[in-house]
Short mmCIF file of C-alpha atoms in Angstrom, two decimals:
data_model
loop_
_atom_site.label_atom_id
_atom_site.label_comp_id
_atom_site.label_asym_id
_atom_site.label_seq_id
_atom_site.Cartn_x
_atom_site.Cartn_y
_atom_site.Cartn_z
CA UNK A 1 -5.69 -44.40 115.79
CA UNK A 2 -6.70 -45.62 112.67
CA UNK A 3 -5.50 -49.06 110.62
CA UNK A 4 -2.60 -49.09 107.91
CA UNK A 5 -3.08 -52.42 105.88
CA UNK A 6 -0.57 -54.18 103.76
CA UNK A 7 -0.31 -57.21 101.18
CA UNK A 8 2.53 -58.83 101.13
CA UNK A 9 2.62 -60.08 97.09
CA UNK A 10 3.74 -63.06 95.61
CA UNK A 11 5.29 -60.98 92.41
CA UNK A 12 5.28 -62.78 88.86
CA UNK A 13 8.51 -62.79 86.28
CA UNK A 14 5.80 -61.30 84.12
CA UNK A 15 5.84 -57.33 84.14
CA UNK A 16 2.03 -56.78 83.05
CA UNK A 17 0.55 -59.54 85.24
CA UNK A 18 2.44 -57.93 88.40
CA UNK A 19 1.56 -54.78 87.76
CA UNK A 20 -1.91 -55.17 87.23
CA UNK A 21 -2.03 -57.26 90.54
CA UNK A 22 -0.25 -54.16 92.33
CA UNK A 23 -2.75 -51.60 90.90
CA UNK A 24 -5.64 -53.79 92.29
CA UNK A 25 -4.43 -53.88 95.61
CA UNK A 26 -4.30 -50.13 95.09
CA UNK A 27 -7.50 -49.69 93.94
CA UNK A 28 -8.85 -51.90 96.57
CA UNK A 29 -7.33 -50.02 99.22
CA UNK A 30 -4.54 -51.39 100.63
CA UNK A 31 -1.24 -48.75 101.61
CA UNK A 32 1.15 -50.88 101.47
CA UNK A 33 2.05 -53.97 98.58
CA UNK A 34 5.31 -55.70 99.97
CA UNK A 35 7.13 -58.69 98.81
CA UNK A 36 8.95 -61.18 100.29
CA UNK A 37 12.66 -62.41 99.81
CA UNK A 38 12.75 -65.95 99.24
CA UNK A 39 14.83 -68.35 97.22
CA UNK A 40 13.04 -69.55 93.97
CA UNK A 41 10.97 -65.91 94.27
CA UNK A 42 11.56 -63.46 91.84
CA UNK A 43 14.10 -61.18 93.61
CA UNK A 44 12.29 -58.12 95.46
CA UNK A 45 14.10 -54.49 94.70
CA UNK A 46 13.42 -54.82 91.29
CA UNK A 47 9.71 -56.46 91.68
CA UNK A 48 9.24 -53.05 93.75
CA UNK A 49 10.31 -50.72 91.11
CA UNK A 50 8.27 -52.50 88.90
CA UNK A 51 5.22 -51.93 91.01
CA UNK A 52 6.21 -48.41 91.73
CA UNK A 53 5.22 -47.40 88.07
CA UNK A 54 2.13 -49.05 87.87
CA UNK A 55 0.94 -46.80 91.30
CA UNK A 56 0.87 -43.90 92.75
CA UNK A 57 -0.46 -44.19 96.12
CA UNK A 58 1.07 -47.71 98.10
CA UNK A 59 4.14 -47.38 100.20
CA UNK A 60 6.46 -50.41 98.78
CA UNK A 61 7.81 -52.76 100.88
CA UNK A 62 10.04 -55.85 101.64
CA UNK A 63 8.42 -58.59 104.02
CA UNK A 64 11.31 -59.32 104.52
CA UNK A 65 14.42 -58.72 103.32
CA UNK A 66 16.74 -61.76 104.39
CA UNK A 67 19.69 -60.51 105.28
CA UNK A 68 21.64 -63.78 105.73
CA UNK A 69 21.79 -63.39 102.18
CA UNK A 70 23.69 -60.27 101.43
CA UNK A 71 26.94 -58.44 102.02
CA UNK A 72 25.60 -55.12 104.04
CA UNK A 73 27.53 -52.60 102.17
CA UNK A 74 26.08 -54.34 98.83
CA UNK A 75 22.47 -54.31 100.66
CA UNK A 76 22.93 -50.95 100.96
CA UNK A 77 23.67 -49.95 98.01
CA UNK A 78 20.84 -52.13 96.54
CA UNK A 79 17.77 -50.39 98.86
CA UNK A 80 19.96 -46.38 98.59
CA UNK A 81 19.15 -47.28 94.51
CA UNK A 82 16.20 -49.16 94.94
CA UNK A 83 14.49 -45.75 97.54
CA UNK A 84 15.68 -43.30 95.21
CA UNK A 85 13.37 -45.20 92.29
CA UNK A 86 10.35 -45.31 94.31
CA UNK A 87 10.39 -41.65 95.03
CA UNK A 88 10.40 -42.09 98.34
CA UNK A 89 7.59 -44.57 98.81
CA UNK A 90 9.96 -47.21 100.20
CA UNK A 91 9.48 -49.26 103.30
CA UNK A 92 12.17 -51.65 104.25
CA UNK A 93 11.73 -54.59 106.25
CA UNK A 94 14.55 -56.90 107.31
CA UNK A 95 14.87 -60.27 108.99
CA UNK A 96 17.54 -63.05 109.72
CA UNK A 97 16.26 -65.90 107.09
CA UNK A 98 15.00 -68.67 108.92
CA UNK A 99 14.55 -71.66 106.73
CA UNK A 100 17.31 -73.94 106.19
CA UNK A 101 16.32 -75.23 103.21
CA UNK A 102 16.61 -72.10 101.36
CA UNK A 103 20.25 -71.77 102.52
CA UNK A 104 21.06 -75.36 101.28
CA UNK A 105 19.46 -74.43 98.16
CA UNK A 106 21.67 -70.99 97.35
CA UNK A 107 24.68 -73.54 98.47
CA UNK A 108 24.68 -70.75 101.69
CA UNK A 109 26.30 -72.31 104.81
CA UNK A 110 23.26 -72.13 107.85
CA UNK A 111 24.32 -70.08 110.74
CA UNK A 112 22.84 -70.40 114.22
CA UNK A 113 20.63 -67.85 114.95
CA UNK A 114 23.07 -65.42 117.17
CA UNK A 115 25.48 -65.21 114.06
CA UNK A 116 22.55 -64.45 112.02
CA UNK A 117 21.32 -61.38 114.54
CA UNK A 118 24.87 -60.59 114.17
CA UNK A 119 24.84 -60.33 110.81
CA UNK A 120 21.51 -58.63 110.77
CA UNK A 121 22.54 -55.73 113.25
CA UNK A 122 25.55 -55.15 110.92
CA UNK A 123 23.12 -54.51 108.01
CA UNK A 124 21.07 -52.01 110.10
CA UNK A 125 24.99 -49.90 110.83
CA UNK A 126 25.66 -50.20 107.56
CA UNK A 127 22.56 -48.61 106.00
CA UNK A 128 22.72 -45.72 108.60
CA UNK A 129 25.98 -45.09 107.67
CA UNK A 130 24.60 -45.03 104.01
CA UNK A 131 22.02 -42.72 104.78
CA UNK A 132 24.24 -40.53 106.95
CA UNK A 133 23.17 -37.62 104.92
CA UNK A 134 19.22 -38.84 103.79
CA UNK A 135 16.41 -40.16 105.61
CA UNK A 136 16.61 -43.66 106.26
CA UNK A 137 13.81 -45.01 104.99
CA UNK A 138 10.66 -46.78 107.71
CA UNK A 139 12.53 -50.09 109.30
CA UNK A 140 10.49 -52.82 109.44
CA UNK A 141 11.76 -55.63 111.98
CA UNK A 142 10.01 -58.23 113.63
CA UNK A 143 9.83 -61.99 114.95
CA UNK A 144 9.26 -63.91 118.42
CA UNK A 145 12.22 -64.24 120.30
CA UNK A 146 13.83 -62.18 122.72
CA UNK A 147 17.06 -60.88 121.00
CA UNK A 148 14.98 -60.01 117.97
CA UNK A 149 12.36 -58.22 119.42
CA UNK A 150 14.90 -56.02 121.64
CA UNK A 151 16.72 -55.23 118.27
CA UNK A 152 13.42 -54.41 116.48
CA UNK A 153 12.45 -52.31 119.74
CA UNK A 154 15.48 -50.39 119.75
CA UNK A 155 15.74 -49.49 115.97
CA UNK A 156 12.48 -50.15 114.37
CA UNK A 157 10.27 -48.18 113.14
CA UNK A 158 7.45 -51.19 113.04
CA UNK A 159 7.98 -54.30 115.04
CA UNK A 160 5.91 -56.88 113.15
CA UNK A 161 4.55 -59.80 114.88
CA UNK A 162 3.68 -63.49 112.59
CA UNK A 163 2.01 -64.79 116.17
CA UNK A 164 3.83 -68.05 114.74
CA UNK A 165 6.62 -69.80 116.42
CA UNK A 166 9.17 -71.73 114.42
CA UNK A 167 11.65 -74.15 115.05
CA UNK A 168 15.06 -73.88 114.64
CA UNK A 169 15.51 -74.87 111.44
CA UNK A 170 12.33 -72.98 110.22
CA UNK A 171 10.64 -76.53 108.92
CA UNK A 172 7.76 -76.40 111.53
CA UNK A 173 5.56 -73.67 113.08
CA UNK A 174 3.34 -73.41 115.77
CA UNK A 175 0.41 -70.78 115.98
CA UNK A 176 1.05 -68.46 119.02
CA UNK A 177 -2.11 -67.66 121.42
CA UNK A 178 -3.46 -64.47 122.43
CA UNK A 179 -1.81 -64.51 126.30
CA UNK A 180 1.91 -65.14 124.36
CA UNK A 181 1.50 -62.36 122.37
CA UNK A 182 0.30 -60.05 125.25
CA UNK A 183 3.39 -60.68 126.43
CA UNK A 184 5.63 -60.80 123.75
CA UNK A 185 3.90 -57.37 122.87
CA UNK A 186 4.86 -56.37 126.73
CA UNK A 187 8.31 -56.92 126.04
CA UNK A 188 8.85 -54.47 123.10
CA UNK A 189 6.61 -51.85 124.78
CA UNK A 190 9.34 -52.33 127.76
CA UNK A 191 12.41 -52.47 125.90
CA UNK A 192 11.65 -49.57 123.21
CA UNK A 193 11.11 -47.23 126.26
CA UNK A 194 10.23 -43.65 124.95
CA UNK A 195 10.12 -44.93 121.39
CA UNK A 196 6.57 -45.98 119.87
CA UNK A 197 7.49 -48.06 117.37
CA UNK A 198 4.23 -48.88 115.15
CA UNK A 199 3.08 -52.51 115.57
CA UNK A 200 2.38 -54.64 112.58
CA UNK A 201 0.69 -58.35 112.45
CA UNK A 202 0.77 -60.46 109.89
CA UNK A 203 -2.44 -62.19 109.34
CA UNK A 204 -1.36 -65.88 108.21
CA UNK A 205 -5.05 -67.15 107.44
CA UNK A 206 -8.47 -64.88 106.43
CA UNK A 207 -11.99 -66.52 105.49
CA UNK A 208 -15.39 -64.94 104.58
CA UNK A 209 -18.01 -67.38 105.84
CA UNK A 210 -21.00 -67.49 107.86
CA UNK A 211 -20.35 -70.39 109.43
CA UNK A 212 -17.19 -69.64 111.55
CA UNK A 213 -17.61 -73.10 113.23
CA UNK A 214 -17.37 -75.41 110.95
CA UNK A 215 -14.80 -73.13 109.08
CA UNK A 216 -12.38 -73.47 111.79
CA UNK A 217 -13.18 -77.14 111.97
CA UNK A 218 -11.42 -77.54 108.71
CA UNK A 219 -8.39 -75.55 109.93
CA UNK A 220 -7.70 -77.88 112.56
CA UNK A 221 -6.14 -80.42 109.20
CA UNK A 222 -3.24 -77.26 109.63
CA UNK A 223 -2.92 -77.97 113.14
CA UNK A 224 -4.59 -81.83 113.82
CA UNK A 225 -3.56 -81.12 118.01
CA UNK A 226 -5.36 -77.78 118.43
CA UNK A 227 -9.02 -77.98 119.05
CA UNK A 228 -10.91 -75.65 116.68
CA UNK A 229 -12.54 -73.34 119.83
CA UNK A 230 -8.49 -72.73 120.73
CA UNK A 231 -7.96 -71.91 116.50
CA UNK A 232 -10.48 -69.62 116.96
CA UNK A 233 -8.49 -67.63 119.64
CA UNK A 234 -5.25 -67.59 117.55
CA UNK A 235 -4.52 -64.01 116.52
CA UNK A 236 -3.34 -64.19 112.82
CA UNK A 237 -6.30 -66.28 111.90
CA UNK A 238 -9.39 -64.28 110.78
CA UNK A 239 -12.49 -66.48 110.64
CA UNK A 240 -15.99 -65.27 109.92
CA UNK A 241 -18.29 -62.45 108.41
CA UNK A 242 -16.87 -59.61 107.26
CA UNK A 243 -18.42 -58.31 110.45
CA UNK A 244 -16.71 -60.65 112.74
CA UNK A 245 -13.24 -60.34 111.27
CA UNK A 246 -13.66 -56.21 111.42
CA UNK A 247 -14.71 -56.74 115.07
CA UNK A 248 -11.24 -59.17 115.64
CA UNK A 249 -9.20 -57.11 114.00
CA UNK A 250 -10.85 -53.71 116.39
CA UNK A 251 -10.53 -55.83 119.66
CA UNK A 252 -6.69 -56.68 118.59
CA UNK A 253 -5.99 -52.74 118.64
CA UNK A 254 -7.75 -52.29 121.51
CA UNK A 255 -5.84 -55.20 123.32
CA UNK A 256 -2.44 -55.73 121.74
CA UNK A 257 -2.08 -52.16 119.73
CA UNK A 258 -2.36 -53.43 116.46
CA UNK A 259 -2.50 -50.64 113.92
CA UNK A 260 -0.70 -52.04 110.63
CA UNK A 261 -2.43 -55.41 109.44
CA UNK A 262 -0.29 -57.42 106.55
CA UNK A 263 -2.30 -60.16 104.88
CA UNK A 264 -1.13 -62.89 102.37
CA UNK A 265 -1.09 -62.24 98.77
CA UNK A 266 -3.78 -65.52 98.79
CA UNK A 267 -6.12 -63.53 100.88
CA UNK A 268 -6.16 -60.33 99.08
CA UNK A 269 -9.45 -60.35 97.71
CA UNK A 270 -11.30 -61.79 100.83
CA UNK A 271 -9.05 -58.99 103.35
CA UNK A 272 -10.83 -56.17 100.48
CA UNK A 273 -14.13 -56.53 102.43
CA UNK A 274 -13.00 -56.26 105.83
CA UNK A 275 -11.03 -53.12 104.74
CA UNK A 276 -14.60 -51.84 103.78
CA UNK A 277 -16.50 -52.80 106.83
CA UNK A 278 -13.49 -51.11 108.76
CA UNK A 279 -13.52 -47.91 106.99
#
């Protein structure tokens, strides 16, 4: 099977500045230009209807939608509007929030995380009951922990993976190895049964050198406990020659079934070559 790759954009309040960014990620070949749904962000549906006239190819996306945020039967009617605008091209991905500081800062209480899964789930009956007589549009759901994973199993159509672990208040991460995420991976495969959901990773770090050593070296300021041979391992980083990071990125399908790669909006250009060397 061959590689879907996504950006997921940091869109501008500017119209012509965003859109020429999405029609470069176009041209450079990505599929998919997502944003993200973040307080102090512009907001995403209409950053995604703004990209949608300046291309013609790029699914649209929202990595992700926090739905802590938002009455469902208002979400609803935001993405029914916003997937009718893109033609189709749509792609809607949808998560809990996770930071408390962007809570505190939209004056939001914080719920624990079952209330927020609760809330979340409630979204996902909502929008099928708004599509009752349309096609949903491609579900994008994803994170670490159990609960999350068996919801994104059961009604995704892409789990995504970050291969980062956060705390619970979403103030500190820690990079997940490559024997966690075999078995986080294991789970999903387990609990989606007959379905085969498409499996996304978000790449949280790529760089182009030829010296991968010393590259990861300077990582290790991210992460001051890891040695850099064990950064090197870590999934979501991609370290090395365009060569290299093709290579990771082919051993990652062949071990965790990998097919849909999302980068940062910071590592667009860099991510550009390795989509040449892979295709």
């Amino acid at each position: 099977m061959g590689f879907r790759f996504g950006v997921n954009m940091l869109a501008s309040g500017e119209r012509t500045h965003w859109q020429d960014r999405c029609r470069r990620a176009e041209d450079l070949g990505f599929d998919v230009v997502a944003v993200p749904d973040h307080i102090g962000m512009p907001a995403p549906f209409p950053s995604l209807v703004a990209a949608a006239e300046a291309t013609e190819r790029v699914r649209l996306g929202t990595f992700v939608v926090n739905t802590a945020f938002h009455n469902p039967t208002l979400l609803a009617r935001d993405v029914g509007t916003t997937d009718l605008l893109l033609d189709g091209r749509l792609e809607l991905g949808l998560g809990t929030g996770y930071a408390r500081e962007e809570f505190d800062a939209a004056g939001l209480p914080f719920p624990g995380p079952g209330s927020r899964l609760d809330h979340l789930e409630r979204c996902l009956a909502v929008l099928r009951e708004h599509y009752a007589e349309r096609r949903l549009p491609p579900i994008v759901l994803g994170g670490q922990r159990d609960r999350m994973l068996r919801i994104a199993a059961r009604e995704a159509d892409v789990v995504g993976f970050t291969g980062v672990r956060f705390d619970r208040d979403g103030a500190a991460a820690t990079l997940v190895g490559p024997s966690e995420l075999d078995e986080r991976v294991a789970f999903v495969r387990a609990e989606a049964g007959d379905r085969d959901p498409e499996l996304n990773l978000l790449i949280q770090h790529v760089e182009i050198t030829g010296d991968r050593t010393a590259a990861l070296e300077n990582l290790r300021r991210y992460a001051p406990d890891r040695p850099a041979a064990e950064l090197g391992e870590a999934p979501v980083l991609l370290v090395g020659t365009e060569r290299q990071l093709a290579d990771q990125l082919r051993a990652h399908r062949a071990r965790f079934g990998f097919t849909y790669i999302t980068v940062m909006d910071k590592d667009l250009d860099a991510f550009a070559k390795v989509i040449e060397e892979l295709r």
